[in-house]
Short mmCIF file of C-alpha atoms in Angstrom, two decimals:
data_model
loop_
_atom_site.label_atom_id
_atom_site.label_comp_id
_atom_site.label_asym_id
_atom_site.label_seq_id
_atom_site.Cartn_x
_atom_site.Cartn_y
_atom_site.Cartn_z
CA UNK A 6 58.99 -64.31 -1.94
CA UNK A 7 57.26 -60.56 -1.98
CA UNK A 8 54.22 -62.17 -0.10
CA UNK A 9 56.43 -63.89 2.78
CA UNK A 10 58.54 -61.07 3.17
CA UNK A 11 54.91 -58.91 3.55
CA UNK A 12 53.78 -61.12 5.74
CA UNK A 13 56.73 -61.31 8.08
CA UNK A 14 56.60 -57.67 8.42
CA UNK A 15 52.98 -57.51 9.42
CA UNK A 16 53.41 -60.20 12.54
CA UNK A 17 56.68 -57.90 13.09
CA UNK A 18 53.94 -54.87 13.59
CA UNK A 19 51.47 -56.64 15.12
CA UNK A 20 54.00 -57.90 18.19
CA UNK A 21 54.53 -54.05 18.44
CA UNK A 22 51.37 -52.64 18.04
CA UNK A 23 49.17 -54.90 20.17
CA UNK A 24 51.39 -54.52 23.15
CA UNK A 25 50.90 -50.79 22.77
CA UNK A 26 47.12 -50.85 22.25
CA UNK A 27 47.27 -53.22 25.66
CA UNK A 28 49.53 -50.90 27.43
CA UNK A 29 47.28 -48.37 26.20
CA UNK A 30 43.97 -50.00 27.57
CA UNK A 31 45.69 -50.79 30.85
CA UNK A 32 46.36 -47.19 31.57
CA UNK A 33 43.02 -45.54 30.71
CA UNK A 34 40.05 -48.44 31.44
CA UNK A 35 37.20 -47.93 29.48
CA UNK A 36 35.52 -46.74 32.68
CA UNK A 37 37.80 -43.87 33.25
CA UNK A 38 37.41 -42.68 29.18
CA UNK A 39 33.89 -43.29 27.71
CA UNK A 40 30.78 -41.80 28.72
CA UNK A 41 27.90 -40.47 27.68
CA UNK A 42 25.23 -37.94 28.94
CA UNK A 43 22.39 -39.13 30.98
CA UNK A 44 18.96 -37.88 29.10
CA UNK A 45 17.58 -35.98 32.53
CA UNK A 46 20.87 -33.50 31.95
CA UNK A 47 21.29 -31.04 33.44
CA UNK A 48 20.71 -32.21 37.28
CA UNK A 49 21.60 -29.11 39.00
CA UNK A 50 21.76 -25.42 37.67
CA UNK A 51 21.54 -21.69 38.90
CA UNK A 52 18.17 -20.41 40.50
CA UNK A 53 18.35 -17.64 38.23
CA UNK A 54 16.87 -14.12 38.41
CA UNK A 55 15.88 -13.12 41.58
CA UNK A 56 17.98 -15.45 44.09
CA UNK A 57 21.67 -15.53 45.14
CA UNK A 58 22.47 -17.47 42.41
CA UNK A 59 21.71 -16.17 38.79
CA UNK A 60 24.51 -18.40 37.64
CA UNK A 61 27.01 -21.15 38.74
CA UNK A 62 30.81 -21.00 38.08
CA UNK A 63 33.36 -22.64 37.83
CA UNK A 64 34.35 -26.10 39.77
CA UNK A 65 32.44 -27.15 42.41
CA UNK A 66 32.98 -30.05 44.49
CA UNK A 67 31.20 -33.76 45.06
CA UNK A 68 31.78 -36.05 48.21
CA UNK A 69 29.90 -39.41 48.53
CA UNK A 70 29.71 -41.49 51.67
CA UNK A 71 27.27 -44.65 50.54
CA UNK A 72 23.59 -43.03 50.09
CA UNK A 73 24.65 -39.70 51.00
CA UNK A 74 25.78 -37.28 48.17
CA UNK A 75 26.82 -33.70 48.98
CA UNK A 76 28.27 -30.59 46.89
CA UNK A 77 29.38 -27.19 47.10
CA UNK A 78 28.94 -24.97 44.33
CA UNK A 79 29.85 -21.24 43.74
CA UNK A 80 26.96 -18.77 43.35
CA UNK A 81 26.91 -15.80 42.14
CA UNK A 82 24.87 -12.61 40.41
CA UNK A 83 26.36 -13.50 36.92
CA UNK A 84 28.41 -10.28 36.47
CA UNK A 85 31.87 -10.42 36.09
CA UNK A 86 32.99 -8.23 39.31
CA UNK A 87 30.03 -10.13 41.37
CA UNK A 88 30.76 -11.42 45.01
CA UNK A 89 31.58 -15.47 44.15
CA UNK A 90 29.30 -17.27 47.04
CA UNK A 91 29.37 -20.91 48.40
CA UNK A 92 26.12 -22.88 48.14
CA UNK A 93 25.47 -26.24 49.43
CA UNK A 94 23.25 -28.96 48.39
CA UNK A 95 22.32 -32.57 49.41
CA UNK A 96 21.15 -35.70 47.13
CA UNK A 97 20.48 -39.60 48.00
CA UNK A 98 21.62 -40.55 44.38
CA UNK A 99 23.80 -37.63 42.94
CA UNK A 100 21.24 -37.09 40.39
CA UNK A 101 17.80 -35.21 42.92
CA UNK A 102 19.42 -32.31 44.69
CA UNK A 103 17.71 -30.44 47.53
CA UNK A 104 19.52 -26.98 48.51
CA UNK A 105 20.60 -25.78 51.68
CA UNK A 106 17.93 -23.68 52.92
CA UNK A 107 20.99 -21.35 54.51
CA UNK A 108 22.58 -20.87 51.11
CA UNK A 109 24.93 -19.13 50.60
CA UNK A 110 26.52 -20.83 53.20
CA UNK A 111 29.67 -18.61 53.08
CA UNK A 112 30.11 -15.37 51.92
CA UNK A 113 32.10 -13.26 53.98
CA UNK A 114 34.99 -13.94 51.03
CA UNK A 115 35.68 -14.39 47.37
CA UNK A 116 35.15 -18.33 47.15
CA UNK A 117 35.25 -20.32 44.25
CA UNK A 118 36.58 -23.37 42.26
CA UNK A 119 36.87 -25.29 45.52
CA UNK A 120 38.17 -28.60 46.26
CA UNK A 121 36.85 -30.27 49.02
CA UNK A 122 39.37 -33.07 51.41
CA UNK A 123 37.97 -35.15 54.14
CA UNK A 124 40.85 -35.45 56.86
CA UNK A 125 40.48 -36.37 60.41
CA UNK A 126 37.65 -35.86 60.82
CA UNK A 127 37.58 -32.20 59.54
CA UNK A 128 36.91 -30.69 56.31
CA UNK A 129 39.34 -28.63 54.29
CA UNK A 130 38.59 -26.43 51.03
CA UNK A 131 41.07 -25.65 48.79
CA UNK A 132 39.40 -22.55 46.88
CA UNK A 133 40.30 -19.69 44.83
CA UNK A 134 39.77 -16.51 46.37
CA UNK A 135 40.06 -12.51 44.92
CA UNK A 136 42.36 -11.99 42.06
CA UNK A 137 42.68 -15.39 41.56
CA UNK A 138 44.91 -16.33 44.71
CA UNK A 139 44.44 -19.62 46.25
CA UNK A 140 43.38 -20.32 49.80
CA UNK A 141 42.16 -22.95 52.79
CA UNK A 142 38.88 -22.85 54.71
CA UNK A 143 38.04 -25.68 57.22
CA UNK A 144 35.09 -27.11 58.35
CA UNK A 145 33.29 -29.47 60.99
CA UNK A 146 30.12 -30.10 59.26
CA UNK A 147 30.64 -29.22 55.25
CA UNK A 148 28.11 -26.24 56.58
CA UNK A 149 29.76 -23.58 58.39
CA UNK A 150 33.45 -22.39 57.06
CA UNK A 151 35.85 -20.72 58.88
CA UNK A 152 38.68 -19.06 56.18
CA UNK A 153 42.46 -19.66 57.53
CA UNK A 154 43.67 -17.55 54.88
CA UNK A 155 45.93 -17.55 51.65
CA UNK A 156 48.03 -20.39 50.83
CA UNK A 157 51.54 -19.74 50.88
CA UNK A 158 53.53 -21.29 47.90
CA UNK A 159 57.20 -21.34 47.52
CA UNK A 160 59.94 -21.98 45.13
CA UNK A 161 62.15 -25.03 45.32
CA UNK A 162 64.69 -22.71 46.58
CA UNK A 163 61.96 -21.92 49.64
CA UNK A 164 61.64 -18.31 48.13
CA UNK A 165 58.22 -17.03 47.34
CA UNK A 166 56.52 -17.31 43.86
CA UNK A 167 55.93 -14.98 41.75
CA UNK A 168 53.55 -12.56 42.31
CA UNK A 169 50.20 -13.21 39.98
CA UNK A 170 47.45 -15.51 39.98
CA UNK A 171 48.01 -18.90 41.32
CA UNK A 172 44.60 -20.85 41.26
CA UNK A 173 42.04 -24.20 40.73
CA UNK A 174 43.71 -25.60 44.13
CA UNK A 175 43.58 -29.54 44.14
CA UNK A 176 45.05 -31.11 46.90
CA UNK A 177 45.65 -35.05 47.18
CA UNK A 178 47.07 -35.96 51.21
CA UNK A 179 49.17 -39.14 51.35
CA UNK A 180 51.44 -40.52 53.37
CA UNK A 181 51.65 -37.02 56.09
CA UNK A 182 52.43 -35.05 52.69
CA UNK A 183 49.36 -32.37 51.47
CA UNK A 184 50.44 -32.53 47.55
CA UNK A 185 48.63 -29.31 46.02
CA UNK A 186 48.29 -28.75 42.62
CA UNK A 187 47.57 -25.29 40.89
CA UNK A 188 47.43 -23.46 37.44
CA UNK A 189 49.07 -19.85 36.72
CA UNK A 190 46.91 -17.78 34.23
CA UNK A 191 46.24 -21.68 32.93
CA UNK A 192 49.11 -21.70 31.20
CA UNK A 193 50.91 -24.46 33.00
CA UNK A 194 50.32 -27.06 36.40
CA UNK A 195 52.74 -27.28 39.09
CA UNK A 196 52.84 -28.70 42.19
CA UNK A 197 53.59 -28.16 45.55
CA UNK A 198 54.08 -29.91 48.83
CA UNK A 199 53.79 -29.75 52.47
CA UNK A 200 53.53 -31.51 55.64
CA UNK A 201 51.73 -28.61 57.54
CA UNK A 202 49.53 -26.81 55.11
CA UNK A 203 51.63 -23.78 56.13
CA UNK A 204 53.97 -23.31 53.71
CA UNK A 205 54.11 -25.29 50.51
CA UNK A 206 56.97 -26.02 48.37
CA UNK A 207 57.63 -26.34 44.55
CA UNK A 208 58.53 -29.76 43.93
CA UNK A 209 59.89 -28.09 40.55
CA UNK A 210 59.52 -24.71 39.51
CA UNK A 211 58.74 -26.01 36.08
CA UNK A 212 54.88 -27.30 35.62
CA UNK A 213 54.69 -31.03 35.38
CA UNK A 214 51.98 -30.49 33.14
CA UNK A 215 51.53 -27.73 30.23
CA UNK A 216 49.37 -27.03 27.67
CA UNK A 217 48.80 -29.08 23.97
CA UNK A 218 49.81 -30.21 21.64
CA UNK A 219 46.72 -31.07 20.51
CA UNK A 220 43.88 -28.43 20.08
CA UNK A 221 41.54 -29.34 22.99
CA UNK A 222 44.43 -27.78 25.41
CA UNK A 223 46.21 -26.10 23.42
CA UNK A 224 47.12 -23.12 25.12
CA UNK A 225 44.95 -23.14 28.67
CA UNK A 226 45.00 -26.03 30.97
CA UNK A 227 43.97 -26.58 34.59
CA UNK A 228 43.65 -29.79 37.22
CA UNK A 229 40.05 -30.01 38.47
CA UNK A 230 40.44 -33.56 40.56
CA UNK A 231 42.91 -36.62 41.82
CA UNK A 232 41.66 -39.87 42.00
CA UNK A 233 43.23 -43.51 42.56
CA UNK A 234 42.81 -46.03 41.11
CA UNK A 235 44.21 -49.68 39.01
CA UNK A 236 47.49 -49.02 41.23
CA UNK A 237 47.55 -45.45 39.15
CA UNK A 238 46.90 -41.76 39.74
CA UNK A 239 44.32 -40.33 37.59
CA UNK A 240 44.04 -36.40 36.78
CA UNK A 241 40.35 -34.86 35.59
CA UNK A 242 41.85 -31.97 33.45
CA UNK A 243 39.97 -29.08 31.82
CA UNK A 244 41.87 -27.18 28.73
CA UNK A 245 41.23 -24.87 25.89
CA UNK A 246 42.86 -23.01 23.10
CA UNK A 247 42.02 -19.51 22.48
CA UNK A 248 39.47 -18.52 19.79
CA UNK A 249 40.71 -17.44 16.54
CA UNK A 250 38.31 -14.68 16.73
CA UNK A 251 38.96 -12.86 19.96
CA UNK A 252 35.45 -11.80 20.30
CA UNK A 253 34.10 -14.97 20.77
CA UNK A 254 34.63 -17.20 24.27
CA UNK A 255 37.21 -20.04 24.57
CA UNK A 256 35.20 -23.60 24.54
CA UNK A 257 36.68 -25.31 27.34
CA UNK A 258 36.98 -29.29 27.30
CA UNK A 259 37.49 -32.05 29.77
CA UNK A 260 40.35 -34.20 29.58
CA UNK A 261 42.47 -37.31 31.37
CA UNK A 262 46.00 -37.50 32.23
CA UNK A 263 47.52 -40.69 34.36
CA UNK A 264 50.88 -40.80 36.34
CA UNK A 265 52.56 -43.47 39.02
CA UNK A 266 54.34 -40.60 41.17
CA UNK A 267 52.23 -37.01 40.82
CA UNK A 268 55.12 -35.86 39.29
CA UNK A 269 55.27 -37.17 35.81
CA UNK A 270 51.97 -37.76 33.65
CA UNK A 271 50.77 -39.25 30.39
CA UNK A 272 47.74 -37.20 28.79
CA UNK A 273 45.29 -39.82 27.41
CA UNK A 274 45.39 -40.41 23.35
CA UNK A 275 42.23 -40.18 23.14
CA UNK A 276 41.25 -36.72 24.72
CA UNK A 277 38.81 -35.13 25.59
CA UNK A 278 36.16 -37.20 27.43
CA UNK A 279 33.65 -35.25 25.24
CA UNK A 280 33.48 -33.25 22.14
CA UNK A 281 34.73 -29.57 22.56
CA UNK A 282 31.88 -28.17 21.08
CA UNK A 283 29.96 -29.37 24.05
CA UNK A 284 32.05 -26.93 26.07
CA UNK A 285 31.70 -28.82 29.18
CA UNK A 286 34.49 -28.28 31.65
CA UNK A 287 35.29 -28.45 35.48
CA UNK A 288 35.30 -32.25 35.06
CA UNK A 289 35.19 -34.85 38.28
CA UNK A 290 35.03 -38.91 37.96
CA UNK A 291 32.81 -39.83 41.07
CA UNK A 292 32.25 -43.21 42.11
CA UNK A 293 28.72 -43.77 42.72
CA UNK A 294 29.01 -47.78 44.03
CA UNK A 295 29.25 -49.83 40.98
CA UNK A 296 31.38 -47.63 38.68
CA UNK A 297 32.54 -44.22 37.91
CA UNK A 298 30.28 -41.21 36.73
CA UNK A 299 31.93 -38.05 34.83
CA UNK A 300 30.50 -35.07 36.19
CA UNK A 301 30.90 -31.46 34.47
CA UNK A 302 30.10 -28.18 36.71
CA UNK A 303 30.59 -25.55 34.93
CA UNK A 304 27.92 -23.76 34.30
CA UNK A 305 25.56 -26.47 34.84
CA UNK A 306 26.14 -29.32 36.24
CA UNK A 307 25.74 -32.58 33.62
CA UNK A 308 25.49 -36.50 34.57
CA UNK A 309 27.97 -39.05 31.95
CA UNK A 310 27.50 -42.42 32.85
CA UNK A 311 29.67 -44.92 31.28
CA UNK A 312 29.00 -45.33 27.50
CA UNK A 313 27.54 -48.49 26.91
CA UNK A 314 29.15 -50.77 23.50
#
């Protein structure tokens, strides 16, 4: 009697767990979640002493249009108060870069931690600028920038935001409506909308996503990339918690959230894409044809294809 009353209750758990691990496996593919490092890492770094570039920051930014790869990258001298420059280089496979022999393409301003939106038939960066404050530069060509200015976000009431950082701009256009995304002191997400890129409005003034619980965002979290896909929205996510010691720097790691209306999102189980102690962070998922590569920029830029079984 003991045995068929054990047995009863494990088909009872297995007709709830199974449709859990499904649901699970349905939301986050095994091409969105495992990777692992190509063995010619890194494929793009700084130039180092002597050039524009001693070091790279932060996210950069990775269109593809069939053979023809391009990014935008932030430059800089590698000290803390250094002018933040945009560089520009070109690849046939997203692995072989050549640079712009103009870099930096843009530095009359602070830019970095850009996002980069094709939209008829003009270019639009989403970057941070000084002190952290988000704004929009357009383009013709990806080559030459002209800066409209700071981005103007405002409470669901239409009042104005607190004054402080508000940065990592990621934008995702759909259906007439620019939906931006952006991190305060990466303590929390929020999002914003607009129909004009003029003025955007707080959907909530709560962030619809926040740090933790577990320890791979535990206290810092920021949106580095939309992309869609499976029917779903899919949010590359970088996070960290603060070092015990505060001497030593944060390790920052690269996560996955999904959601079916921008608004409400599921953080994957199974976070981050890779170990923390590889501190790679500034995450995007980039199709290259036949499936998805996870690329990390900061501060070198690293190549995960996905992990093969």
């Amino acid at each position: 009697m003991l045995e068929t009353r054990l047995q009863i209750c494990l088909i009872w758990l297995a007709t709830i767990l199974l449709p859990m691990q499904v649901r699970a496996q349905e939301l986050f593919p095994d091409e969105l979640t495992h990777f692992e490092p190509i063995a010619t890492n890194p494929v793009f770094t700084a130039a180092g002493e002597g050039h524009w570039d001693v070091k790279i920051r932060e996210r950069g930014w990775i269109l593809r249009n069939g053979d023809e790869w391009r990014m935008w990258y932030t430059g800089y001298d590698g000290t803390r108060s250094g002018q933040k420059m945009l560089g520009y280089a070109t690849s046939s496979d997203g692995l072989s870069w050549k640079r712009h022999p103009g870099n930096p393409i843009y530095k009359d301003n602070w830019v970095e931690d850009v996002c980069v939106i094709p939209h008829q038939g003009k270019l639009y960066m989403f970057a941070e600028g000084e002190q952290d404050r988000a704004q929009l530069l357009t383009s013709i060509d990806g080559i030459t920038w002209t800066r409209i200015g700071r981005l103007d976000i405002r409470q669901k009431s239409g009042e104005s935001i607190d004054d402080g950082p508000y940065g990592t701009p990621t934008a995702w256009f759909e259906n007439g409506i620019w939906n931006l995304f952006y991190e305060r002191g990466d303590k929390g997400i929020w999002l914003a909308r607009s129909a004009d890129l003029k003025v955007f409005t707080n959907v909530q003034d709560e962030p619809v996503l926040v740090p933790g619980p577990d320890d791979y965002d535990r206290d810092l979290i920021a949106m580095n990339q939309v992309v869609q896909t499976n029917g779903r929205y899919y949010a590359v996510l970088h996070g960290s918690k603060k070092p015990d010691d505060p001497s030593q720097p944060s390790l920052w790691a690269t996560s996955l959230a999904t959601s079916s209306d921008l608004i409400h999102w599921t953080k994957y189980a199974g976070n981050p894409l890779r170990p923390v102690s590889e501190n790679k962070s500034s995450g995007l998922l980039i199709h290259d044809g036949r499936q998805f590569r996870l690329y990390t920029m900061h501060n070198k830029v690293d190549v995960h294809r996905p992990r093969s079984n």
